[in-house]
Tab-separated table of C-alpha atoms in Angstrom:
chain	number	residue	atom	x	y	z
A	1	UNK	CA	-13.155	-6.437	1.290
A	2	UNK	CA	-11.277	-9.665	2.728
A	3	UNK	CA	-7.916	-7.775	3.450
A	4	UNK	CA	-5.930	-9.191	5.968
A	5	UNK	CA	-5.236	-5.170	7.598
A	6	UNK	CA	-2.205	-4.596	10.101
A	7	UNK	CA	-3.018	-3.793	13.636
A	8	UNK	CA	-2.948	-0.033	14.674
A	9	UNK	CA	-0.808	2.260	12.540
A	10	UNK	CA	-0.029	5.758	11.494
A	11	UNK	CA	-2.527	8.599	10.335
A	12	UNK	CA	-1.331	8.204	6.949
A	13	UNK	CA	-2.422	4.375	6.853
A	14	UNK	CA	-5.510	5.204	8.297
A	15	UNK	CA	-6.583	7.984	6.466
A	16	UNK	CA	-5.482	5.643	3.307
A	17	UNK	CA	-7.615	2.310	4.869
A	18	UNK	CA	-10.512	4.904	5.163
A	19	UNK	CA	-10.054	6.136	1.487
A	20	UNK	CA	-9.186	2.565	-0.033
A	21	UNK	CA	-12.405	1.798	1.516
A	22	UNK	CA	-14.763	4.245	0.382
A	23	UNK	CA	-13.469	3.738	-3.418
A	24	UNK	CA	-14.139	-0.214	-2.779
A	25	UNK	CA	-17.132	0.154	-1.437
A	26	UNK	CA	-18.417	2.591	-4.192
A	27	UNK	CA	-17.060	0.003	-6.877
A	28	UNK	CA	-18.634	-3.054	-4.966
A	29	UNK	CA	-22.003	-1.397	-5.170
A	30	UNK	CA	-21.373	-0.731	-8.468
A	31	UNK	CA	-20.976	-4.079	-9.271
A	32	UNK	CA	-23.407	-5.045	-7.271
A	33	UNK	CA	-25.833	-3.499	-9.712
A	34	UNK	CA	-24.319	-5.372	-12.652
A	35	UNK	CA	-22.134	-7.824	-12.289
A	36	UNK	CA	-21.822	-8.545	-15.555
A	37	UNK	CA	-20.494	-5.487	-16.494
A	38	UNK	CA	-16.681	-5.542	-17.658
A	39	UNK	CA	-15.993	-2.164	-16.529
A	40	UNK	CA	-17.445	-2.761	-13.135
A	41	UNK	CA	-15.451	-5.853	-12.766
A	42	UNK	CA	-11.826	-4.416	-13.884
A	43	UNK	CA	-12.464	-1.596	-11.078
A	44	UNK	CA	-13.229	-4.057	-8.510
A	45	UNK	CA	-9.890	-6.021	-9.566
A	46	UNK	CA	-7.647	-3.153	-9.882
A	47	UNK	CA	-8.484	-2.454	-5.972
A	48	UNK	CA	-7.952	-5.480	-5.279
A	49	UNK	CA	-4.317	-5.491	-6.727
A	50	UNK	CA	-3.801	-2.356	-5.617
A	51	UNK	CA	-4.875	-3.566	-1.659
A	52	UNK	CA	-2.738	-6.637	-2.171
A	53	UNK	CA	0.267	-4.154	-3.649
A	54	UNK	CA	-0.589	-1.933	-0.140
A	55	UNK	CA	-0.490	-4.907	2.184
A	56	UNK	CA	2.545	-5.995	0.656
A	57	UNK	CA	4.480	-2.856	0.920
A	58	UNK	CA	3.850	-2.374	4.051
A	59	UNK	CA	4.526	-5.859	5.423
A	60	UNK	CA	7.731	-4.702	7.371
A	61	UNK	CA	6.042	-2.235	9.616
A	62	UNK	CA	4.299	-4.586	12.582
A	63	UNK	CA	7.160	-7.273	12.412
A	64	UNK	CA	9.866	-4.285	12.480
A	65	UNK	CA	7.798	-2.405	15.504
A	66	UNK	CA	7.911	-5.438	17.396
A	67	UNK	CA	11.589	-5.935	16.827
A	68	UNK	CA	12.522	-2.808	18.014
A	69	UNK	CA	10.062	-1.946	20.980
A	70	UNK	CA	12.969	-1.002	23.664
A	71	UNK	CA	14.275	1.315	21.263
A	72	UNK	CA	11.010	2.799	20.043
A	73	UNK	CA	10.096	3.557	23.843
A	74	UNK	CA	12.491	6.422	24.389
A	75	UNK	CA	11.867	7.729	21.393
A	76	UNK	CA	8.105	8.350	22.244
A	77	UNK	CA	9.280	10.264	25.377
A	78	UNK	CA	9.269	13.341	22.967
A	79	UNK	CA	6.100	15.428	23.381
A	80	UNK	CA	6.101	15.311	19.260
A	81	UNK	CA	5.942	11.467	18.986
A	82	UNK	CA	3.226	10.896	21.771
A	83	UNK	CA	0.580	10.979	18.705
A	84	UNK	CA	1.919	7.394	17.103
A	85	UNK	CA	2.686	6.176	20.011
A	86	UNK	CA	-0.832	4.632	20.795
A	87	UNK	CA	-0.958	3.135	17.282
A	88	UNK	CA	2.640	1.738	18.308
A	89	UNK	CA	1.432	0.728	21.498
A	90	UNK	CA	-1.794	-1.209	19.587
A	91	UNK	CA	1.035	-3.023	17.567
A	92	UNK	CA	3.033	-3.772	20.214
A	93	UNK	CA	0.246	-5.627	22.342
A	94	UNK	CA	-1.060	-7.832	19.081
A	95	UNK	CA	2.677	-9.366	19.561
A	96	UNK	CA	1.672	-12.451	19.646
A	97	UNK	CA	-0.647	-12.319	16.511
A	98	UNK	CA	2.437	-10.708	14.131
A	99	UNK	CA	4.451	-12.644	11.570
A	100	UNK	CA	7.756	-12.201	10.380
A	101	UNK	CA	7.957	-9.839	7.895
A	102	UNK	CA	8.593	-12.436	5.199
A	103	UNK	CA	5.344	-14.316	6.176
A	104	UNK	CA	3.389	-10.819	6.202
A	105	UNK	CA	4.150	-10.479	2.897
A	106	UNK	CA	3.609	-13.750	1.883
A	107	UNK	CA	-0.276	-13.567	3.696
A	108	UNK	CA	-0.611	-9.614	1.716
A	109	UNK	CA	0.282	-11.377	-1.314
A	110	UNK	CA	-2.072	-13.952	-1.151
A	111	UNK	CA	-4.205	-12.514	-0.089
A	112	UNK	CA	-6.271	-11.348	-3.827
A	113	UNK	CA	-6.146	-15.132	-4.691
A	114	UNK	CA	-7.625	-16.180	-1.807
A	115	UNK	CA	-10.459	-13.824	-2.062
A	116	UNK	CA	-10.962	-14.853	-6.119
A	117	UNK	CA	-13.033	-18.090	-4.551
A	118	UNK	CA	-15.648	-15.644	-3.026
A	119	UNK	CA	-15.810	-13.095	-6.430
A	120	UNK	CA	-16.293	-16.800	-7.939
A	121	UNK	CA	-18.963	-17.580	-5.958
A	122	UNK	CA	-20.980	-14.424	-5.903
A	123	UNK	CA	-20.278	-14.382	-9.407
A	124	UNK	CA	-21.780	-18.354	-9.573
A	125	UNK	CA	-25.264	-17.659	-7.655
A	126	UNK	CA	-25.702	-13.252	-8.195
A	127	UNK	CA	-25.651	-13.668	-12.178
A	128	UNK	CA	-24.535	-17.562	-13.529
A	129	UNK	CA	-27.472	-18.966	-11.547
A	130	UNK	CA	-31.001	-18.600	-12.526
A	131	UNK	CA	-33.768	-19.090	-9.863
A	132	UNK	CA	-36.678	-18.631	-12.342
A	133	UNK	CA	-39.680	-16.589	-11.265
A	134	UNK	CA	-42.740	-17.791	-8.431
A	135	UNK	CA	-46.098	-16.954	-8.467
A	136	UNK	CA	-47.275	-16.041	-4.963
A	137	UNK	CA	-50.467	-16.284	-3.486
A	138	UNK	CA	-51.856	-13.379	-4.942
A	139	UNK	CA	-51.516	-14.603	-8.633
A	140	UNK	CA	-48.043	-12.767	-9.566
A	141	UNK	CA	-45.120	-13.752	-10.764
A	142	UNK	CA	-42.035	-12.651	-8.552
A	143	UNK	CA	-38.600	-13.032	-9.968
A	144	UNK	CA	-36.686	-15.321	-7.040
A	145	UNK	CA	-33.066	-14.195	-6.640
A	146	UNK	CA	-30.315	-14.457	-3.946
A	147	UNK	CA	-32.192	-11.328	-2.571
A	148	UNK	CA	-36.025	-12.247	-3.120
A	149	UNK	CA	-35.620	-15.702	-1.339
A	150	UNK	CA	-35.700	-14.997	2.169
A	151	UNK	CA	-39.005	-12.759	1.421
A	152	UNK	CA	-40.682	-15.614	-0.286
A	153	UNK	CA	-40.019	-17.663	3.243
A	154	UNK	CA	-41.562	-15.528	5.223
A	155	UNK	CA	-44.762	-15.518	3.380
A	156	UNK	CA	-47.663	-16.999	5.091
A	157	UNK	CA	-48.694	-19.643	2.280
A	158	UNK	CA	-46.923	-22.846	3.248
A	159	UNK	CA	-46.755	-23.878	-0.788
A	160	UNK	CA	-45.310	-20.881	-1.554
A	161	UNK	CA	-42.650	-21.246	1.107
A	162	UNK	CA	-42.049	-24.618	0.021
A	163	UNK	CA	-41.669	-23.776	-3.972
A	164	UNK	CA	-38.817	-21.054	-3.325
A	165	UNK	CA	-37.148	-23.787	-1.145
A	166	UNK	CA	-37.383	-26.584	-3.951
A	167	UNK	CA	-36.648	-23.777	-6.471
A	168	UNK	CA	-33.899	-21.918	-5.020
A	169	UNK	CA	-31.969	-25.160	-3.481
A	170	UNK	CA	-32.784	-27.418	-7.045
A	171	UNK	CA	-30.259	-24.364	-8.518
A	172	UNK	CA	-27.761	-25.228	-6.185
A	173	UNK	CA	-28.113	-28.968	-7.105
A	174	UNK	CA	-27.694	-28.376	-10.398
A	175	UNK	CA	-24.238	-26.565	-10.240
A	176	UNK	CA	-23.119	-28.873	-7.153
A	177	UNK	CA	-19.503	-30.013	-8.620
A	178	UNK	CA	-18.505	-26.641	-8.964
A	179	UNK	CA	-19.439	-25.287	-5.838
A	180	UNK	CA	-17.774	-28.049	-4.045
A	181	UNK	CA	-14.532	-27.623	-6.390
A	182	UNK	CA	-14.726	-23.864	-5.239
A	183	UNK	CA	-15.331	-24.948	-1.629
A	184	UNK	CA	-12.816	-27.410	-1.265
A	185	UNK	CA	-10.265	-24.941	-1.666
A	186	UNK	CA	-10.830	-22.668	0.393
């Protein structure tokens, strides 16, 4: 989850960053299972929108805090207000790390595009790619996946090692022009 989140805030926005969160990461696992699965994938998405639809709504708060600071500090004289006043105060001291509101927005709504290169990636080498299977020194054949890889390096025959290198990287050879198209971009 690549979302570009505003500093500090109210107990509403983080109870809802903390809920957003647990639905995306229960959908990401999800997918993470299959991620060929349509369903899986339309879940992921819809969060996505809806984070981008969040980040954009919500734009105006930092920009607007910052605008009106001298105000906003006799206002949390009031025992009542002392409770968003911290999150207030958090805002206020990122100052120099706030946009206008108009280029908040902008960054929220870019914000699912620009993460659409790393979906394409993970999509590219979790299900597009195919690393084969390697036989290790025992005599059985090991499927060798993003996952499997690193395991297969750390085994103590040195042909072994090398095959999942050769194996693993000759995958990445083969789908080199897209990678870089992806990469270039970003």
């Amino acid at each position: 989850m690549n979302q570009r989140k505003h500093c500090g805030g109210t107990e509403f926005e983080k109870e809802l960053d903390l809920k957003i969160e647990r639905v995306y990461h229960f959908a990401s696992l999800q997918l993470a299972e299959d991620s060929a699965n349509n369903e899986y994938l339309a879940r992921v998405s819809q969060l996505q929108n809806l984070m981008t639809k969040i980040g954009e709504t919500s734009a105006f708060v930092a920009p607007e805090i910052q605008h009106r600071r001298q105000a906003l500090g006799r206002v949390f004289c009031a025992p009542r207000a002392r409770a968003v006043a911290d999150s207030v105060a958090q805002i206020r001291r990122l100052r120099p790390h706030v946009l206008s509101e108009r280029e908040e927005r902008l960054l929220a709504l870019g914000s699912a595009a620009m993460d659409g290169y790393d979906d394409a990636f993970s999509q590219l080498t979790n299900f597009d790619m195919k690393f084969g299977v390697l036989i290790d020194a025992d005599g059985h054949e090991k499927p060798l996946t993003q996952s499997t890889y690193s395991s297969f390096l750390l085994k103590r025959d040195r042909r072994v090692r090398e095959r999942a290198f050769t194996q693993f990287y000759h995958e990445f050879q083969d789908h080199q022009f897209t990678l870089a198209a992806a990469l270039s971009y970003r």
